[in-house]
PDB file of C-alpha atoms in Angstrom:
ATOM      1  CA  ASP A 966      -5.083  23.613 -18.281  1.00 66.00           C
ATOM      2  CA  VAL A 967      -3.157  21.503 -15.791  1.00 65.00           C
ATOM      3  CA  LYS A 968      -3.481  17.783 -16.445  1.00 90.00           C
ATOM      4  CA  VAL A 969      -2.238  14.654 -14.715  1.00 95.00           C
ATOM      5  CA  THR A 970      -3.468  11.336 -16.066  1.00 95.00           C
ATOM      6  CA  GLN A 971      -3.194   7.842 -14.654  1.00 96.00           C
ATOM      7  CA  SER A 972      -3.283   4.707 -16.757  1.00 90.00           C
ATOM      8  CA  SER A 973      -6.183   2.968 -15.018  1.00 92.00           C
ATOM      9  CA  ARG A 974      -9.068   4.052 -12.796  1.00 93.00           C
ATOM     10  CA  TYR A 975      -9.673   0.555 -11.428  1.00 95.00           C
ATOM     11  CA  LEU A 976      -7.349  -2.422 -11.315  1.00 96.00           C
ATOM     12  CA  VAL A 977      -7.737  -5.913  -9.845  1.00 97.00           C
ATOM     13  CA  LYS A 978      -4.639  -8.067  -9.391  1.00 97.00           C
ATOM     14  CA  ARG A 979      -3.725 -11.282  -7.630  1.00 97.00           C
ATOM     15  CA  THR A 980      -1.282 -11.685  -4.769  1.00 98.00           C
ATOM     16  CA  GLY A 981       2.275 -12.031  -6.052  1.00 97.00           C
ATOM     17  CA  GLU A 982       1.666 -10.311  -9.385  1.00 97.00           C
ATOM     18  CA  LYS A 983       3.910  -7.487 -10.545  1.00 97.00           C
ATOM     19  CA  VAL A 984       1.849  -4.338 -10.971  1.00 97.00           C
ATOM     20  CA  PHE A 985       2.660  -1.210 -12.964  1.00 97.00           C
ATOM     21  CA  LEU A 986       0.868   2.085 -12.384  1.00 97.00           C
ATOM     22  CA  GLU A 987       1.591   4.811 -14.911  1.00 97.00           C
ATOM     23  CA  CYS A 988       1.286   8.564 -14.505  1.00 97.00           C
ATOM     24  CA  VAL A 989       1.724  11.257 -17.152  1.00 97.00           C
ATOM     25  CA  GLN A 990       1.662  15.042 -16.722  1.00 95.00           C
ATOM     26  CA  ASP A 991       1.568  17.620 -19.487  1.00 94.00           C
ATOM     27  CA  MET A 992       2.661  20.670 -17.474  1.00 88.00           C
ATOM     28  CA  ASP A 993       6.429  20.274 -17.843  1.00 90.00           C
ATOM     29  CA  HIS A 994       6.704  19.916 -14.059  1.00 89.00           C
ATOM     30  CA  GLU A 995       9.983  18.807 -12.560  1.00 89.00           C
ATOM     31  CA  ASN A 996       8.543  17.086  -9.488  1.00 90.00           C
ATOM     32  CA  MET A 997       6.310  14.040  -9.476  1.00 93.00           C
ATOM     33  CA  PHE A 998       4.871  12.100  -6.546  1.00 94.00           C
ATOM     34  CA  TRP A 999       3.144   8.840  -5.733  1.00 97.00           C
ATOM     35  CA  TYR A1000       0.787   8.629  -2.745  1.00 96.00           C
ATOM     36  CA  ARG A1001      -1.580   6.056  -1.401  1.00 97.00           C
ATOM     37  CA  GLN A1002      -4.785   7.052   0.343  1.00 95.00           C
ATOM     38  CA  ASP A1003      -6.494   4.901   2.933  1.00 93.00           C
ATOM     39  CA  PRO A1004      -9.484   5.695   5.172  1.00 88.00           C
ATOM     40  CA  GLY A1005      -8.411   7.230   8.470  1.00 84.00           C
ATOM     41  CA  LEU A1006      -4.765   7.424   7.384  1.00 87.00           C
ATOM     42  CA  GLY A1007      -5.004  10.166   4.773  1.00 87.00           C
ATOM     43  CA  LEU A1008      -2.465  10.548   1.997  1.00 92.00           C
ATOM     44  CA  ARG A1009       0.912   8.943   2.557  1.00 93.00           C
ATOM     45  CA  LEU A1010       3.887   9.591   0.309  1.00 93.00           C
ATOM     46  CA  ILE A1011       5.447   6.501  -1.247  1.00 96.00           C
ATOM     47  CA  TYR A1012       8.118   7.971  -3.550  1.00 96.00           C
ATOM     48  CA  PHE A1013       8.847  11.212  -5.309  1.00 92.00           C
ATOM     49  CA  SER A1014      11.128  12.360  -8.105  1.00 93.00           C
ATOM     50  CA  TYR A1015      12.550  15.826  -8.724  1.00 89.00           C
ATOM     51  CA  ASP A1016      14.210  15.050 -12.040  1.00 90.00           C
ATOM     52  CA  VAL A1017      14.503  12.384 -14.711  1.00 93.00           C
ATOM     53  CA  LYS A1018      16.122   9.213 -13.340  1.00 91.00           C
ATOM     54  CA  MET A1019      16.108  10.684  -9.818  1.00 91.00           C
ATOM     55  CA  LYS A1020      13.981   9.314  -6.989  1.00 93.00           C
ATOM     56  CA  GLU A1021      13.584   9.803  -3.276  1.00 92.00           C
ATOM     57  CA  LYS A1022      11.858   7.557  -0.747  1.00 94.00           C
ATOM     58  CA  GLY A1023       8.790   8.911   0.916  1.00 92.00           C
ATOM     59  CA  ASP A1024       7.264   7.767   4.183  1.00 91.00           C
ATOM     60  CA  ILE A1025       6.174   4.266   3.104  1.00 95.00           C
ATOM     61  CA  PRO A1026       8.434   2.983   0.265  1.00 96.00           C
ATOM     62  CA  GLU A1027       8.542  -0.667   1.346  1.00 96.00           C
ATOM     63  CA  GLY A1028       7.161  -3.010  -1.295  1.00 96.00           C
ATOM     64  CA  TYR A1029       7.266  -0.350  -4.019  1.00 98.00           C
ATOM     65  CA  SER A1030       9.720   0.933  -6.587  1.00 97.00           C
ATOM     66  CA  VAL A1031       9.512   3.724  -9.159  1.00 97.00           C
ATOM     67  CA  SER A1032      10.860   4.647 -12.549  1.00 97.00           C
ATOM     68  CA  ARG A1033      11.216   8.011 -14.242  1.00 97.00           C
ATOM     69  CA  GLU A1034      12.791   7.728 -17.671  1.00 96.00           C
ATOM     70  CA  LYS A1035      11.085  10.815 -19.130  1.00 96.00           C
ATOM     71  CA  LYS A1036      10.174  14.096 -17.489  1.00 95.00           C
ATOM     72  CA  GLU A1037       6.452  13.697 -18.089  1.00 96.00           C
ATOM     73  CA  ARG A1038       6.118  10.082 -16.943  1.00 97.00           C
ATOM     74  CA  PHE A1039       6.450   8.528 -13.487  1.00 97.00           C
ATOM     75  CA  SER A1040       5.731   4.845 -12.890  1.00 97.00           C
ATOM     76  CA  LEU A1041       4.984   3.047  -9.647  1.00 98.00           C
ATOM     77  CA  ILE A1042       5.833  -0.641  -9.494  1.00 98.00           C
ATOM     78  CA  LEU A1043       4.580  -3.166  -6.994  1.00 97.00           C
ATOM     79  CA  GLU A1044       7.161  -5.927  -7.283  1.00 94.00           C
ATOM     80  CA  SER A1045       4.979  -8.613  -5.709  1.00 97.00           C
ATOM     81  CA  ALA A1046       1.514  -7.355  -4.877  1.00 97.00           C
ATOM     82  CA  SER A1047       0.071  -8.173  -1.475  1.00 97.00           C
ATOM     83  CA  THR A1048      -3.430  -7.705  -0.069  1.00 97.00           C
ATOM     84  CA  ASN A1049      -2.264  -4.884   2.218  1.00 97.00           C
ATOM     85  CA  GLN A1050      -1.429  -2.883  -0.902  1.00 98.00           C
ATOM     86  CA  THR A1051      -5.118  -2.645  -1.768  1.00 98.00           C
ATOM     87  CA  SER A1052      -5.622   1.106  -1.815  1.00 97.00           C
ATOM     88  CA  MET A1053      -6.271   4.256  -3.822  1.00 96.00           C
ATOM     89  CA  TYR A1054      -3.054   5.352  -5.543  1.00 98.00           C
ATOM     90  CA  LEU A1055      -2.657   8.996  -6.459  1.00 97.00           C
ATOM     91  CA  CYS A1056      -0.037  10.601  -8.644  1.00 97.00           C
ATOM     92  CA  ALA A1057       0.793  14.320  -8.407  1.00 94.00           C
ATOM     93  CA  SER A1058       3.165  16.801  -9.988  1.00 92.00           C
ATOM     94  CA  SER A1059       4.488  20.248  -9.141  1.00 87.00           C
ATOM     95  CA  LEU A1060       6.961  22.885 -10.217  1.00 78.00           C
ATOM     96  CA  TYR A1061      10.341  23.098  -8.537  1.00 64.00           C
ATOM     97  CA  PRO A1062      11.488  24.992  -6.582  1.00 56.00           C
ATOM     98  CA  ALA A1063       8.672  27.557  -6.509  1.00 50.00           C
ATOM     99  CA  GLY A1064       6.043  24.985  -5.671  1.00 54.00           C
ATOM    100  CA  GLY A1065       2.585  26.461  -6.048  1.00 68.00           C
ATOM    101  CA  GLY A1066       0.944  23.328  -4.816  1.00 81.00           C
ATOM    102  CA  GLN A1067       0.748  19.822  -6.189  1.00 87.00           C
ATOM    103  CA  PHE A1068      -1.679  18.779  -8.912  1.00 90.00           C
ATOM    104  CA  PHE A1069      -3.238  15.360  -8.664  1.00 94.00           C
ATOM    105  CA  GLY A1070      -4.432  12.773 -11.137  1.00 96.00           C
ATOM    106  CA  PRO A1071      -7.804  11.021 -10.809  1.00 95.00           C
ATOM    107  CA  GLY A1072      -6.370   8.070  -8.891  1.00 96.00           C
ATOM    108  CA  THR A1073      -6.190   4.309  -9.432  1.00 97.00           C
ATOM    109  CA  ARG A1074      -8.237   2.084  -7.167  1.00 96.00           C
ATOM    110  CA  LEU A1075      -6.143  -1.083  -6.857  1.00 97.00           C
ATOM    111  CA  THR A1076      -7.577  -4.249  -5.355  1.00 97.00           C
ATOM    112  CA  VAL A1077      -5.224  -7.146  -4.643  1.00 98.00           C
ATOM    113  CA  LEU A1078      -6.989 -10.481  -4.135  1.00 97.00           C
TER     114      LEU A1078
ATOM    115  CA  GLN B 406       0.642  12.930  17.852  1.00 74.00           C
ATOM    116  CA  LYS B 407       0.162  13.717  14.187  1.00 82.00           C
ATOM    117  CA  GLU B 408       1.898  16.740  12.699  1.00 90.00           C
ATOM    118  CA  VAL B 409      -1.395  17.932  11.212  1.00 93.00           C
ATOM    119  CA  GLU B 410      -4.743  17.418  12.909  1.00 93.00           C
ATOM    120  CA  GLN B 411      -8.051  17.759  11.113  1.00 93.00           C
ATOM    121  CA  ASP B 412     -11.521  16.933  12.393  1.00 85.00           C
ATOM    122  CA  PRO B 413     -12.820  14.126  10.136  1.00 81.00           C
ATOM    123  CA  GLY B 414     -16.467  15.141  10.439  1.00 84.00           C
ATOM    124  CA  PRO B 415     -18.819  14.410   8.836  1.00 91.00           C
ATOM    125  CA  LEU B 416     -20.038  17.989   8.874  1.00 95.00           C
ATOM    126  CA  SER B 417     -23.573  18.538   7.628  1.00 96.00           C
ATOM    127  CA  VAL B 418     -24.891  22.057   6.891  1.00 96.00           C
ATOM    128  CA  PRO B 419     -27.924  23.513   5.099  1.00 97.00           C
ATOM    129  CA  GLU B 420     -27.511  25.133   1.690  1.00 97.00           C
ATOM    130  CA  GLY B 421     -26.454  28.773   2.003  1.00 97.00           C
ATOM    131  CA  ALA B 422     -24.639  28.312   5.313  1.00 97.00           C
ATOM    132  CA  ILE B 423     -21.140  29.575   6.026  1.00 97.00           C
ATOM    133  CA  VAL B 424     -18.815  26.635   6.529  1.00 97.00           C
ATOM    134  CA  SER B 425     -15.636  26.737   8.586  1.00 96.00           C
ATOM    135  CA  LEU B 426     -13.056  23.987   8.148  1.00 97.00           C
ATOM    136  CA  ASN B 427      -9.931  23.901  10.284  1.00 96.00           C
ATOM    137  CA  CYS B 428      -6.549  22.306  10.765  1.00 97.00           C
ATOM    138  CA  THR B 429      -3.988  22.601  13.523  1.00 97.00           C
ATOM    139  CA  TYR B 430      -0.348  21.725  13.161  1.00 96.00           C
ATOM    140  CA  SER B 431       2.709  21.329  15.345  1.00 95.00           C
ATOM    141  CA  ASN B 432       5.664  22.006  13.002  1.00 92.00           C
ATOM    142  CA  SER B 433       6.577  25.699  13.158  1.00 91.00           C
ATOM    143  CA  ALA B 434       8.652  25.309   9.977  1.00 89.00           C
ATOM    144  CA  PHE B 435       5.523  25.069   7.820  1.00 90.00           C
ATOM    145  CA  GLN B 436       5.301  28.160   5.598  1.00 89.00           C
ATOM    146  CA  TYR B 437       3.055  27.088   2.718  1.00 89.00           C
ATOM    147  CA  PHE B 438      -0.532  26.063   3.261  1.00 92.00           C
ATOM    148  CA  MET B 439      -2.982  24.487   0.873  1.00 92.00           C
ATOM    149  CA  TRP B 440      -6.571  23.350   0.784  1.00 96.00           C
ATOM    150  CA  TYR B 441      -7.720  20.570  -1.504  1.00 96.00           C
ATOM    151  CA  ARG B 442     -11.241  19.434  -2.349  1.00 97.00           C
ATOM    152  CA  GLN B 443     -11.783  15.772  -3.112  1.00 96.00           C
ATOM    153  CA  TYR B 444     -14.995  14.398  -4.528  1.00 95.00           C
ATOM    154  CA  SER B 445     -15.824  10.754  -3.979  1.00 91.00           C
ATOM    155  CA  ARG B 446     -13.598   8.426  -6.048  1.00 87.00           C
ATOM    156  CA  LYS B 447     -11.675  11.358  -7.561  1.00 91.00           C
ATOM    157  CA  GLY B 448      -8.243  12.872  -7.037  1.00 94.00           C
ATOM    158  CA  PRO B 449      -7.776  15.949  -4.809  1.00 95.00           C
ATOM    159  CA  GLU B 450      -8.196  19.308  -6.532  1.00 94.00           C
ATOM    160  CA  LEU B 451      -6.151  22.302  -5.385  1.00 92.00           C
ATOM    161  CA  LEU B 452      -8.487  25.028  -4.081  1.00 94.00           C
ATOM    162  CA  MET B 453      -6.300  27.519  -2.261  1.00 92.00           C
ATOM    163  CA  TYR B 454      -2.570  28.079  -1.880  1.00 89.00           C
ATOM    164  CA  THR B 455      -1.188  30.545   0.646  1.00 88.00           C
ATOM    165  CA  TYR B 456       2.169  31.545   2.004  1.00 85.00           C
ATOM    166  CA  SER B 457       2.776  32.489   5.631  1.00 84.00           C
ATOM    167  CA  SER B 458       0.110  34.236   7.721  1.00 84.00           C
ATOM    168  CA  GLY B 459      -2.895  36.191   6.521  1.00 86.00           C
ATOM    169  CA  ASN B 460      -6.015  35.791   4.439  1.00 91.00           C
ATOM    170  CA  LYS B 461      -6.613  34.904   0.818  1.00 93.00           C
ATOM    171  CA  GLU B 462      -9.952  35.096  -0.920  1.00 95.00           C
ATOM    172  CA  ASP B 463     -11.131  33.413  -4.110  1.00 94.00           C
ATOM    173  CA  GLY B 464     -14.807  33.733  -4.885  1.00 96.00           C
ATOM    174  CA  ARG B 465     -16.800  32.045  -2.127  1.00 97.00           C
ATOM    175  CA  PHE B 466     -13.656  30.620  -0.528  1.00 97.00           C
ATOM    176  CA  THR B 467     -11.389  32.321   2.028  1.00 97.00           C
ATOM    177  CA  ALA B 468      -8.259  30.747   3.435  1.00 97.00           C
ATOM    178  CA  GLN B 469      -6.878  32.032   6.705  1.00 96.00           C
ATOM    179  CA  VAL B 470      -3.539  31.249   8.316  1.00 95.00           C
ATOM    180  CA  ASP B 471      -2.571  32.077  11.895  1.00 94.00           C
ATOM    181  CA  LYS B 472       0.998  30.933  12.326  1.00 93.00           C
ATOM    182  CA  SER B 473       1.212  32.171  15.918  1.00 93.00           C
ATOM    183  CA  SER B 474      -1.540  29.706  16.856  1.00 94.00           C
ATOM    184  CA  LYS B 475      -0.513  27.087  14.269  1.00 95.00           C
ATOM    185  CA  TYR B 476      -4.061  27.108  12.964  1.00 95.00           C
ATOM    186  CA  ILE B 477      -5.467  27.357   9.451  1.00 96.00           C
ATOM    187  CA  SER B 478      -9.026  27.705   8.265  1.00 97.00           C
ATOM    188  CA  LEU B 479     -11.050  27.504   5.088  1.00 97.00           C
ATOM    189  CA  PHE B 480     -14.345  29.403   4.969  1.00 97.00           C
ATOM    190  CA  ILE B 481     -16.985  28.673   2.368  1.00 98.00           C
ATOM    191  CA  ARG B 482     -19.702  31.299   1.964  1.00 97.00           C
ATOM    192  CA  ASP B 483     -23.141  30.578   0.533  1.00 97.00           C
ATOM    193  CA  SER B 484     -22.443  26.846   0.535  1.00 97.00           C
ATOM    194  CA  GLN B 485     -23.943  24.767  -2.276  1.00 97.00           C
ATOM    195  CA  PRO B 486     -24.726  21.050  -2.582  1.00 97.00           C
ATOM    196  CA  SER B 487     -21.881  20.900  -5.126  1.00 96.00           C
ATOM    197  CA  ASP B 488     -19.508  21.790  -2.267  1.00 97.00           C
ATOM    198  CA  SER B 489     -20.219  18.389  -0.709  1.00 97.00           C
ATOM    199  CA  ALA B 490     -16.820  16.702  -0.688  1.00 97.00           C
ATOM    200  CA  THR B 491     -13.881  15.904   1.553  1.00 96.00           C
ATOM    201  CA  TYR B 492     -11.592  18.868   2.245  1.00 97.00           C
ATOM    202  CA  LEU B 493      -7.932  18.210   2.902  1.00 96.00           C
ATOM    203  CA  CYS B 494      -5.467  20.659   4.340  1.00 96.00           C
ATOM    204  CA  ALA B 495      -1.812  20.321   3.395  1.00 92.00           C
ATOM    205  CA  MET B 496       1.323  22.172   4.342  1.00 90.00           C
ATOM    206  CA  SER B 497       5.033  22.320   3.678  1.00 88.00           C
ATOM    207  CA  PRO B 498       8.090  24.229   4.825  1.00 84.00           C
ATOM    208  CA  THR B 499       9.267  24.716   1.242  1.00 71.00           C
ATOM    209  CA  GLY B 500       6.229  24.969  -1.013  1.00 55.00           C
ATOM    210  CA  GLY B 501       4.517  22.323  -3.095  1.00 50.00           C
ATOM    211  CA  GLY B 502       7.765  21.448  -4.817  1.00 57.00           C
ATOM    212  CA  ASN B 503       8.635  19.186  -1.990  1.00 69.00           C
ATOM    213  CA  LYS B 504       6.905  16.887   0.452  1.00 78.00           C
ATOM    214  CA  LEU B 505       3.511  17.925   1.692  1.00 87.00           C
ATOM    215  CA  THR B 506       2.050  16.906   5.019  1.00 89.00           C
ATOM    216  CA  PHE B 507      -1.692  16.312   4.756  1.00 91.00           C
ATOM    217  CA  GLY B 508      -4.510  16.305   7.225  1.00 93.00           C
ATOM    218  CA  THR B 509      -6.802  13.286   7.030  1.00 92.00           C
ATOM    219  CA  GLY B 510      -9.656  15.354   5.605  1.00 94.00           C
ATOM    220  CA  THR B 511     -13.051  16.669   6.730  1.00 95.00           C
ATOM    221  CA  GLN B 512     -16.125  15.279   5.012  1.00 95.00           C
ATOM    222  CA  LEU B 513     -18.659  18.017   4.251  1.00 96.00           C
ATOM    223  CA  LYS B 514     -22.269  17.548   3.197  1.00 97.00           C
ATOM    224  CA  VAL B 515     -24.353  20.522   2.126  1.00 97.00           C
ATOM    225  CA  GLU B 516     -28.034  19.654   2.200  1.00 96.00           C
ATOM    226  CA  LEU B 517     -30.885  21.213   0.242  1.00 91.00           C
TER     227      LEU B 517
END
């Protein structure tokens, strides 16, 4: 069965802290994605990766960076957290190039105080 | 104007009703269409995945794509309270292996 896991369900951080969000998939998928989801704005793509050590900017990469050292793991880093980064963060993975849809993790609700 | 438009609802129906959820889009390059179900405080779950125009059925769910009208639909037959969730449409020119464009979601409540 398809599985994407995220390191934390809920996280509270202070402004200026460095924040790491981890995502692991067990489906041997090439592609991995990080989104944030906000009311009224839907899902917005932050970064994605189609291979180990490769990354591409999404629609809203500012204030974020990513790391993919292993195929199954994709990390999102908030270099200096700010209150406007309070959001639900969702990781997803998919096959490449056939696609077949993206499979999402349970999400991390991040609050920055 | 957004590339994908979806009525946010909320949509409230009685148990057993047929539900119709819809999205319109503007990018004629979209070829792959998906519907996701998202329960409160959970990640989206892939429900239906279709390519190009036509219908696809899976149990109580039917996905319909009309590329000439740039309009997609998800029908839920015999709706149940467990169907209460937010439904997101998503689409891509190249399949799920690349960027998806999402609608903002329609909140559905099925009442006893």
